[in-house]
CSV table of C-alpha atoms in Angstrom, one decimal:
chain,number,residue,atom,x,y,z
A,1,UNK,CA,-0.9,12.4,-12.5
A,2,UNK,CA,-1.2,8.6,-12.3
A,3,UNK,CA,-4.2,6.9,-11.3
A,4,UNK,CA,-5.4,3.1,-10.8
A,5,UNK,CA,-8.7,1.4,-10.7
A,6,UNK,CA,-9.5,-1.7,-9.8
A,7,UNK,CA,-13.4,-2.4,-11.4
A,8,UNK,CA,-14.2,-5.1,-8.9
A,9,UNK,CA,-14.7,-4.6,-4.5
A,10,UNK,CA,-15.5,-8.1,-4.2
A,11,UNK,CA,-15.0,-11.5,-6.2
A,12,UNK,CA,-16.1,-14.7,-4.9
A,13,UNK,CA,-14.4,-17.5,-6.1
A,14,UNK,CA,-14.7,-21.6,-4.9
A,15,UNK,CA,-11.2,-23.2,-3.6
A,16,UNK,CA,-10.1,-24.5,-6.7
A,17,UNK,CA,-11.2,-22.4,-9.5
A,18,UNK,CA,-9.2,-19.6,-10.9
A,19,UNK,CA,-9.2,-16.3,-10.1
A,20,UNK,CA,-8.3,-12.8,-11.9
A,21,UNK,CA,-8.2,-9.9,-10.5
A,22,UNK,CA,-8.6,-6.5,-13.2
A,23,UNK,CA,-6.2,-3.6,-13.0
A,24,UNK,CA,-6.0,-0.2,-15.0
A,25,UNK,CA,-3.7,2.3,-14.9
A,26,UNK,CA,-3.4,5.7,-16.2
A,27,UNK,CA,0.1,7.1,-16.7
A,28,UNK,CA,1.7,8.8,-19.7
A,29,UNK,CA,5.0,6.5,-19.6
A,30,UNK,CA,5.9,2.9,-19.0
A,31,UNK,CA,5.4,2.6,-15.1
A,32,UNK,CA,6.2,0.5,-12.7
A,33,UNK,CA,3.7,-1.9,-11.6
A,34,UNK,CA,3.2,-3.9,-8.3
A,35,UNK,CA,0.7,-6.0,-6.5
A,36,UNK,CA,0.2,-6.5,-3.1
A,37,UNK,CA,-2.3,-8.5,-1.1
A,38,UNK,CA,-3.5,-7.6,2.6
A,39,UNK,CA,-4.6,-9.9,5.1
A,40,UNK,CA,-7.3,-8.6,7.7
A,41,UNK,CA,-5.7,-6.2,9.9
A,42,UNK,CA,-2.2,-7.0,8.8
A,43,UNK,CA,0.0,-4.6,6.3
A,44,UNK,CA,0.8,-5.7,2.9
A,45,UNK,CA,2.9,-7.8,1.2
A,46,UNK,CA,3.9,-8.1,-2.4
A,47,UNK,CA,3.0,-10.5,-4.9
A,48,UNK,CA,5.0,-9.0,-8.0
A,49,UNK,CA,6.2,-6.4,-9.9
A,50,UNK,CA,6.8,-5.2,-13.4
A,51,UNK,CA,9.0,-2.7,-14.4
A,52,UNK,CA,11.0,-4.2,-18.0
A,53,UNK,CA,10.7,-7.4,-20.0
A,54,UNK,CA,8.4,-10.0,-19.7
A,55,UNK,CA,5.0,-8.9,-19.7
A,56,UNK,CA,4.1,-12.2,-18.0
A,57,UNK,CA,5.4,-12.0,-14.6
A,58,UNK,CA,5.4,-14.2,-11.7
A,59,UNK,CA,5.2,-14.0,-8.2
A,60,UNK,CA,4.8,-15.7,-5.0
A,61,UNK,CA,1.8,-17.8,-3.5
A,62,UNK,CA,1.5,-19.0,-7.1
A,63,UNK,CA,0.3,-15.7,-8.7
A,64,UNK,CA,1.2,-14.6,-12.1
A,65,UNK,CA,0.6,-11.3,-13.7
A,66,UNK,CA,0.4,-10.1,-17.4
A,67,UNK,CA,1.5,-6.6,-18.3
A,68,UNK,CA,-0.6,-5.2,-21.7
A,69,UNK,CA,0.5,-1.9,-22.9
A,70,UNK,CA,-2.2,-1.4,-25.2
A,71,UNK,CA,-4.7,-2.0,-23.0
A,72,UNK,CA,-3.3,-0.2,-20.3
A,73,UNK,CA,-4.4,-3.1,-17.4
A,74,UNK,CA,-1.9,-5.4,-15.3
A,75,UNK,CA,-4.3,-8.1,-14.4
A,76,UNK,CA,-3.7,-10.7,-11.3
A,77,UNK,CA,-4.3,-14.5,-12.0
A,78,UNK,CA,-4.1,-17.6,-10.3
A,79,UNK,CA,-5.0,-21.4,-11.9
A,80,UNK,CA,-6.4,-22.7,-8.6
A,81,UNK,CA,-7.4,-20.7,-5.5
A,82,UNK,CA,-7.0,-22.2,-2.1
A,83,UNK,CA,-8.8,-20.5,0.7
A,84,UNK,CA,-5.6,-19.1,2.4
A,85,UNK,CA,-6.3,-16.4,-0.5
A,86,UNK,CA,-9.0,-14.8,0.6
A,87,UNK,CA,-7.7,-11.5,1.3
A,88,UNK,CA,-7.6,-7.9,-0.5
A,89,UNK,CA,-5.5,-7.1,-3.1
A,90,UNK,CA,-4.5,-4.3,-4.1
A,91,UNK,CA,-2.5,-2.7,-7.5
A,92,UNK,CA,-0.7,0.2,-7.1
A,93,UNK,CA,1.7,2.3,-9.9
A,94,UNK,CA,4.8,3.5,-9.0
A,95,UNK,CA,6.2,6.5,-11.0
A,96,UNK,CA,10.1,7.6,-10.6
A,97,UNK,CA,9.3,11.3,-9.5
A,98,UNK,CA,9.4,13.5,-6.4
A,99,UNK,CA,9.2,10.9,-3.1
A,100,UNK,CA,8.8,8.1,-5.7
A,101,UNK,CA,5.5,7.4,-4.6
A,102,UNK,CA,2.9,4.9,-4.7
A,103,UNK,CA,-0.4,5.5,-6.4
A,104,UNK,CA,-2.9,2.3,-5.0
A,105,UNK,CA,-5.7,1.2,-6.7
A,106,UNK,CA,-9.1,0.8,-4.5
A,107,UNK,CA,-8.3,-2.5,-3.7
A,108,UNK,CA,-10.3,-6.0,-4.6
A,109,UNK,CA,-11.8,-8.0,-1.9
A,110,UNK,CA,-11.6,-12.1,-2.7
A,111,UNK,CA,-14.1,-14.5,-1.1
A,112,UNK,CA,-13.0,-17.6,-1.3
A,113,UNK,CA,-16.4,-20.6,-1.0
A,114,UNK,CA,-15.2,-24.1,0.3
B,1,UNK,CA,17.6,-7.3,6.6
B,2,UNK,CA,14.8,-4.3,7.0
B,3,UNK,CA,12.2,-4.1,8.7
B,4,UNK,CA,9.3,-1.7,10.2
B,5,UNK,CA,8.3,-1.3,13.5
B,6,UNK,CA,4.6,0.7,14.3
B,7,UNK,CA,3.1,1.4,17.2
B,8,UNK,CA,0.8,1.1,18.8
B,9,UNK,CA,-1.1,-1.9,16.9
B,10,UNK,CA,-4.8,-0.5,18.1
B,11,UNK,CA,-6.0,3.0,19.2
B,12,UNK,CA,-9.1,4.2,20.6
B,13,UNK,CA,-9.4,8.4,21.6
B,14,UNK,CA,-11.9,10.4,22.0
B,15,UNK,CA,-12.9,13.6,19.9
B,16,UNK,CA,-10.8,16.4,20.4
B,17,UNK,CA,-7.8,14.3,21.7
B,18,UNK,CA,-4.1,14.5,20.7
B,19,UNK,CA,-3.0,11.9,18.4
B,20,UNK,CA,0.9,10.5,17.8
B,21,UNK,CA,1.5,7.6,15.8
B,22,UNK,CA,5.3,6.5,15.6
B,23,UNK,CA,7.0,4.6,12.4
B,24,UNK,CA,10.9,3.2,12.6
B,25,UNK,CA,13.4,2.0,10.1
B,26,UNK,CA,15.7,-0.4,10.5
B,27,UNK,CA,18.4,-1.6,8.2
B,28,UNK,CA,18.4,0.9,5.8
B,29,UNK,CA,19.4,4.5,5.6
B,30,UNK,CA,17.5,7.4,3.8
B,31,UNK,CA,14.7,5.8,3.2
B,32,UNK,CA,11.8,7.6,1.5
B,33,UNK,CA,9.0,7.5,4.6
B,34,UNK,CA,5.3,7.4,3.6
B,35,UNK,CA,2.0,7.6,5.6
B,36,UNK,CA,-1.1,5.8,4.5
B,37,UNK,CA,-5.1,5.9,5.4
B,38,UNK,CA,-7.3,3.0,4.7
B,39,UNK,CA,-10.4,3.9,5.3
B,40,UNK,CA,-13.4,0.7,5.8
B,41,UNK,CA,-14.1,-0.8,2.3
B,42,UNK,CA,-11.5,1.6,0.7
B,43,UNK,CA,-8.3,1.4,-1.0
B,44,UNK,CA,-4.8,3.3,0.3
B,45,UNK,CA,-4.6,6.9,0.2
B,46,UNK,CA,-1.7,9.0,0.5
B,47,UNK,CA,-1.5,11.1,3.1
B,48,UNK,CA,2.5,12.7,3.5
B,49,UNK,CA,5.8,11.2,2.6
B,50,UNK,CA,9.5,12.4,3.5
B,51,UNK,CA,12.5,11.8,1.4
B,52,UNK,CA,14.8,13.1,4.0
B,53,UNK,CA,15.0,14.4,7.8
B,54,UNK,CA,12.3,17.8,8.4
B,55,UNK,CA,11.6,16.8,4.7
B,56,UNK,CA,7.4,16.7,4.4
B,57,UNK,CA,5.1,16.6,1.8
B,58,UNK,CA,1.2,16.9,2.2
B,59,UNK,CA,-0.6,14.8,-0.3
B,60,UNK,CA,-4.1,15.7,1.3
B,61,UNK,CA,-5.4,18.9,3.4
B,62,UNK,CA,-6.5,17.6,6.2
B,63,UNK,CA,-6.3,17.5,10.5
B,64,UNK,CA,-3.0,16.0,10.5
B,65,UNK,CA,0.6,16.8,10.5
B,66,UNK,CA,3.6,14.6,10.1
B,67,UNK,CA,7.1,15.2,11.2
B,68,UNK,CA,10.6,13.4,10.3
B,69,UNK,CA,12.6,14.4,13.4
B,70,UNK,CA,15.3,11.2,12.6
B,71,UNK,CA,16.1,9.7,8.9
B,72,UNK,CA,14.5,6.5,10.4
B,73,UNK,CA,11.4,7.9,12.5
B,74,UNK,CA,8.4,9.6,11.4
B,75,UNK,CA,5.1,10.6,13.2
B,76,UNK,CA,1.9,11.6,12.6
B,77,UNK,CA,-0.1,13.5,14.6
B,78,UNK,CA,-3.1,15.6,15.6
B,79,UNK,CA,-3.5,18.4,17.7
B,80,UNK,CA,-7.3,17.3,17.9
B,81,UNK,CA,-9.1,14.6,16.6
B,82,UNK,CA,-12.1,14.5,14.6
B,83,UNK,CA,-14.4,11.4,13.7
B,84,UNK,CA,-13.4,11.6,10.3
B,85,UNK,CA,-10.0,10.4,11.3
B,86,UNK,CA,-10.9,7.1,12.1
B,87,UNK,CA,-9.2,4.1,10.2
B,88,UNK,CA,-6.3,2.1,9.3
B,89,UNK,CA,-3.0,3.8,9.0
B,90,UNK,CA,0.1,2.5,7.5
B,91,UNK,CA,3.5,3.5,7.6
B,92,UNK,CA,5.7,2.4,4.7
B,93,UNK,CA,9.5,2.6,3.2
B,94,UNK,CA,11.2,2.8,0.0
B,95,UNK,CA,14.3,3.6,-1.7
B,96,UNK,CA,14.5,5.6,-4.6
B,97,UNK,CA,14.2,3.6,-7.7
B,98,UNK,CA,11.2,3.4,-9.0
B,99,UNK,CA,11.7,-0.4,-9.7
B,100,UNK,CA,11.8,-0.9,-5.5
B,101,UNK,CA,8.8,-2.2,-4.1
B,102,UNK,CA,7.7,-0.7,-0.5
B,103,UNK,CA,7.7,-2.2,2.4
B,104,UNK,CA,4.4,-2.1,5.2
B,105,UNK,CA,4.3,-1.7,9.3
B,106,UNK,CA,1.4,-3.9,10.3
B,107,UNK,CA,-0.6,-0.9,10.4
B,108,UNK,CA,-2.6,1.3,13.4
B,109,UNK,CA,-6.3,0.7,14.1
B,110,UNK,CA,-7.7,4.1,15.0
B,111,UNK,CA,-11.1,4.7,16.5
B,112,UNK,CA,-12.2,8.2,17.3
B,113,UNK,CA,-15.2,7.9,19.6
């Protein structure tokens, strides 16, 4: 079965600086990859995807994502972080089986410092 | 366009209650229909999906039950409500490439007091 991990809870990052955000996944084929990010109380919305391609992908809000095969990760970046991004994130892996589920990491929590 | 309608936004019941969360579609037909927990400081977990009307799959044993009695409506519920089932739940969509992201309600705060 697939499985994600995200190795960070929290990062704290000052408005400005960059940020990445680590993700690992565990499947035995190419999967399909997404980020989303969750405001306090709110649902989630995506950031990107990567299925085919690129393995630098791009997304909304500024975020970028790079997809290495070797080292199994599909880390989260952004150059400059504004304090609107203070917010979880979470990765998740998608796999193309019964109910096409799913699979979300355990999230990362960003602090952003004026 | 599609969205996700979930209701209601905040929930507090007492132990032992009854519990029904509802989760609508619109804009789309067939939609694969998942429930999510978040649990405080915790990432997404799993907790049925349908990929079709009276169509349920259990991810996790546990005091709940979902049912799909529409292709655009699905429920969760609870006879009786433990402590344990306190948290954030989240109803999403999907189609059924694997390439398709989902798509999120704005979630259910349940406290079980």
């Amino acid at each position: 079965a697939q499985s994600v991990t995200q190795p960070d809870i929290h990062i704290t990052v000052s408005e400005g600086a960059s940020l990445e955000l680590r993700c690992n996944y565990s499947y035995g084929a190419t999967p399909y990859l997404f980020w989303y990010v969750q405001s306090p109380g709110q649902g989630l919305q995506l950031l990107l995807k990567y299925f085919s391609g690129d393995t630098l992908v791009q997304g909304i809000k500024g975020f970028e994502a790079e997809f290495k095969r070797s080292q199994s990760s599909f880390n989260l970046r952004k150059p400059s972080v504004h304090w609107s991004d203070a917010a979880e994130y979470f990765c998740a892996v998608g796999v193309e089986a019964a109910g096409n589920k799913l699979t979300f990491g355990g999230g990362t929590r960003v602090l952003v410092k004026p | 366009s599609q969205t996700i309608h979930q209701w209601p936004a905040t929930l507090v019941q007492p132990v032992g209650s009854p519990l029904s969360l509802e989760c609508t579609v619109e804009g789309t037909s067939n939609p694969n229909l998942y429930w999510y927990r978040q649990a405080a400081g915790r990432g997404l977990q799993l907790l049925f999906y349908s990929v079709g009307i009276g169509q349920i799959s259990s991810e996790v044993p546990q005091n709940l039950s979902a049912s799909r009695p529409q292709d655009r409506q699905f429920i969760l519920s609870s006879k009786k409500l433990l402590l344990s089932d306190s948290g954030f739940y989240l109803c999403a969509w999907r189609g059924d490439r694997g390439d398709t992201e989902a798509f999120f309600g704005q979630g259910t705060r349940l406290t079980v007091v």
